[in-house]
mmCIF file of C-alpha atoms in Angstrom:
data_model
loop_
_atom_site.group_PDB
_atom_site.id
_atom_site.type_symbol
_atom_site.label_atom_id
_atom_site.label_comp_id
_atom_site.label_asym_id
_atom_site.label_seq_id
_atom_site.Cartn_x
_atom_site.Cartn_y
_atom_site.Cartn_z
ATOM 1 C CA MET A 166 -0.028 -0.093 -0.015
ATOM 2 C CA SER A 167 2.773 2.487 0.453
ATOM 3 C CA LYS A 168 3.879 2.413 -2.999
ATOM 4 C CA ASP A 169 0.588 4.001 -3.853
ATOM 5 C CA ALA A 170 1.096 6.689 -1.148
ATOM 6 C CA LEU A 171 4.552 7.328 -2.560
ATOM 7 C CA ALA A 172 2.994 7.703 -5.856
ATOM 8 C CA GLY A 173 0.427 10.222 -4.414
ATOM 9 C CA VAL A 174 2.781 12.191 -2.686
ATOM 10 C CA TYR A 175 5.161 12.363 -5.829
ATOM 11 C CA ALA A 176 2.088 13.613 -7.914
ATOM 12 C CA ASP A 177 1.412 16.182 -5.302
ATOM 13 C CA MET A 178 4.944 17.428 -5.334
ATOM 14 C CA LEU A 179 4.839 17.722 -9.152
ATOM 15 C CA THR A 180 1.907 19.684 -9.027
ATOM 16 C CA ASP A 181 2.641 21.990 -5.905
ATOM 17 C CA ASP A 182 6.081 23.512 -5.634
ATOM 18 C CA GLY A 183 5.270 24.597 -1.986
ATOM 19 C CA LEU A 184 5.097 20.916 -1.096
ATOM 20 C CA LYS A 185 8.259 20.133 -2.611
ATOM 21 C CA SER A 186 10.067 23.002 -0.746
ATOM 22 C CA LYS A 187 8.395 21.975 2.399
ATOM 23 C CA ILE A 188 9.539 18.394 2.113
ATOM 24 C CA ALA A 189 13.180 19.494 1.228
ATOM 25 C CA ALA A 190 13.152 21.891 4.205
ATOM 26 C CA GLU A 191 11.269 19.790 6.786
ATOM 27 C CA PRO A 192 11.169 16.062 5.877
ATOM 28 C CA ARG A 193 9.098 14.920 8.945
ATOM 29 C CA VAL A 194 6.037 16.330 6.976
ATOM 30 C CA LEU A 195 6.154 13.046 5.320
ATOM 31 C CA ASP A 196 5.254 11.283 8.482
ATOM 32 C CA THR A 197 1.559 11.862 7.820
ATOM 33 C CA TRP A 198 1.610 9.412 4.745
ATOM 34 C CA ASP A 199 1.931 5.652 5.012
ATOM 35 C CA LEU A 200 5.474 5.457 3.806
ATOM 36 C CA THR A 201 8.469 3.230 4.407
ATOM 37 C CA ALA A 202 11.759 4.672 5.371
ATOM 38 C CA GLU A 203 13.239 4.243 1.905
ATOM 39 C CA GLU A 204 10.251 5.774 0.221
ATOM 40 C CA LYS A 205 10.605 8.851 2.570
ATOM 41 C CA ARG A 206 14.429 8.983 1.660
ATOM 42 C CA LEU A 207 13.607 8.869 -2.112
ATOM 43 C CA LEU A 208 11.021 11.719 -1.847
ATOM 44 C CA VAL A 209 13.474 13.908 0.360
ATOM 45 C CA GLU A 210 16.121 13.343 -2.240
ATOM 46 C CA GLU A 211 13.717 14.249 -5.068
ATOM 47 C CA ALA A 212 12.587 17.168 -3.478
ATOM 48 C CA SER A 213 16.036 18.556 -2.404
ATOM 49 C CA ALA A 214 17.505 17.903 -6.025
ATOM 50 C CA GLU A 215 18.583 20.920 -7.946
ATOM 51 C CA VAL A 216 17.339 19.689 -11.385
ATOM 52 C CA THR A 217 18.497 21.325 -14.528
ATOM 53 C CA GLY A 218 17.107 20.380 -17.956
ATOM 54 C CA PHE A 219 14.387 18.026 -18.555
ATOM 55 C CA ALA A 220 14.294 15.381 -15.774
ATOM 56 C CA ILE A 221 10.759 15.129 -14.746
ATOM 57 C CA GLY A 222 10.022 11.475 -14.028
ATOM 58 C CA GLY A 223 13.827 10.419 -14.327
ATOM 59 C CA GLY A 224 14.621 10.748 -10.569
ATOM 60 C CA PRO A 225 14.950 8.283 -7.864
ATOM 61 C CA VAL A 226 11.149 8.124 -6.950
ATOM 62 C CA MET A 227 10.087 6.981 -10.597
ATOM 63 C CA GLY A 228 12.908 4.390 -10.568
ATOM 64 C CA TYR A 229 11.391 3.004 -7.424
ATOM 65 C CA LEU A 230 7.826 3.128 -8.720
ATOM 66 C CA GLY A 231 8.755 1.480 -11.949
ATOM 67 C CA ALA A 232 9.787 -1.806 -10.243
ATOM 68 C CA GLY A 233 7.298 -4.143 -8.340
ATOM 69 C CA PRO A 234 3.693 -4.259 -8.237
ATOM 70 C CA LEU A 235 1.524 -1.833 -10.226
ATOM 71 C CA LEU A 236 -0.139 1.213 -8.736
ATOM 72 C CA SER A 237 -3.795 1.347 -8.205
ATOM 73 C CA PRO A 238 -5.780 2.650 -11.321
ATOM 74 C CA GLY A 239 -6.644 5.996 -9.678
ATOM 75 C CA ASN A 240 -3.066 6.645 -8.419
ATOM 76 C CA ALA A 241 -1.621 5.638 -11.966
ATOM 77 C CA MET A 242 -3.976 8.131 -13.500
ATOM 78 C CA ASN A 243 -3.144 10.832 -11.133
ATOM 79 C CA LEU A 244 0.520 10.235 -11.374
ATOM 80 C CA GLY A 245 0.374 10.226 -15.239
ATOM 81 C CA ARG A 246 -1.736 13.606 -15.021
ATOM 82 C CA ALA A 247 0.983 15.241 -12.747
ATOM 83 C CA LEU A 248 3.867 13.947 -14.736
ATOM 84 C CA ASN A 249 2.280 15.270 -18.197
ATOM 85 C CA SER A 250 1.294 18.508 -16.619
ATOM 86 C CA ALA A 251 4.874 19.208 -15.284
ATOM 87 C CA ALA A 252 6.330 18.243 -18.565
ATOM 88 C CA GLY A 253 3.911 20.673 -20.454
ATOM 89 C CA LEU A 254 2.317 17.810 -22.079
ATOM 90 C CA PRO A 255 -1.584 17.164 -22.710
ATOM 91 C CA THR A 256 -3.266 15.644 -19.819
ATOM 92 C CA GLY A 257 -6.896 15.156 -21.229
ATOM 93 C CA ALA A 258 -6.008 11.657 -22.473
ATOM 94 C CA LEU A 259 -5.498 10.664 -18.886
ATOM 95 C CA ASN A 260 -9.177 11.519 -17.840
ATOM 96 C CA GLY A 261 -11.776 8.901 -17.590
ATOM 97 C CA PRO A 262 -11.955 5.213 -18.161
ATOM 98 C CA GLY A 263 -9.078 3.463 -20.122
ATOM 99 C CA PHE A 264 -7.435 6.894 -20.505
ATOM 100 C CA ALA A 265 -9.851 7.728 -23.288
ATOM 101 C CA SER A 266 -10.724 11.316 -24.193
ATOM 102 C CA GLY A 267 -11.054 13.523 -27.014
ATOM 103 C CA ALA A 268 -7.422 14.946 -26.468
ATOM 104 C CA GLY A 269 -6.161 13.811 -29.750
ATOM 105 C CA CYS A 270 -2.964 12.465 -28.318
ATOM 106 C CA CYS A 271 -1.953 9.282 -26.287
ATOM 107 C CA PRO A 272 0.282 10.313 -23.493
ATOM 108 C CA TRP A 273 2.522 7.388 -24.170
ATOM 109 C CA GLY A 274 4.234 8.811 -27.310
ATOM 110 C CA HIS A 275 1.937 7.508 -29.957
ATOM 111 C CA PRO A 276 0.250 10.580 -31.462
ATOM 112 C CA THR A 277 -2.939 9.992 -33.292
ATOM 113 C CA VAL A 278 -3.794 12.523 -35.923
ATOM 114 C CA PRO A 279 -7.391 12.135 -37.417
ATOM 115 C CA GLY A 280 -7.130 10.939 -41.075
ATOM 116 C CA MET A 281 -3.472 10.310 -40.744
ATOM 117 C CA SER A 282 -3.149 7.139 -38.699
ATOM 118 C CA SER A 283 -0.884 5.526 -41.188
ATOM 119 C CA GLN A 284 1.812 8.002 -40.396
ATOM 120 C CA ALA A 285 1.512 7.579 -36.480
#
């Protein structure tokens, strides 16, 4: 269950710079979530990092989340929206069941252009 909590906190960090700064300055704020000591360490490391260039999703938290059991659908959708939003990518395709929407673009790198599906 704590992996889902980690994904939730990370999504919040991506959408709220204030939370990222708060975690970096006062790591004990993480005690309110159901996280392991290792997960807390990863979040503090991520929150404290001085990132230059495009590194969203390439830090220690996503490396940890990429291994092991899958996230619950709701947390996966929230994290996907937060990652896309932080990267300036469309988020509409991550709303609703099956990530279907009229956004016109799949967030996983396979664009769908109406009438030009053979070039996708």
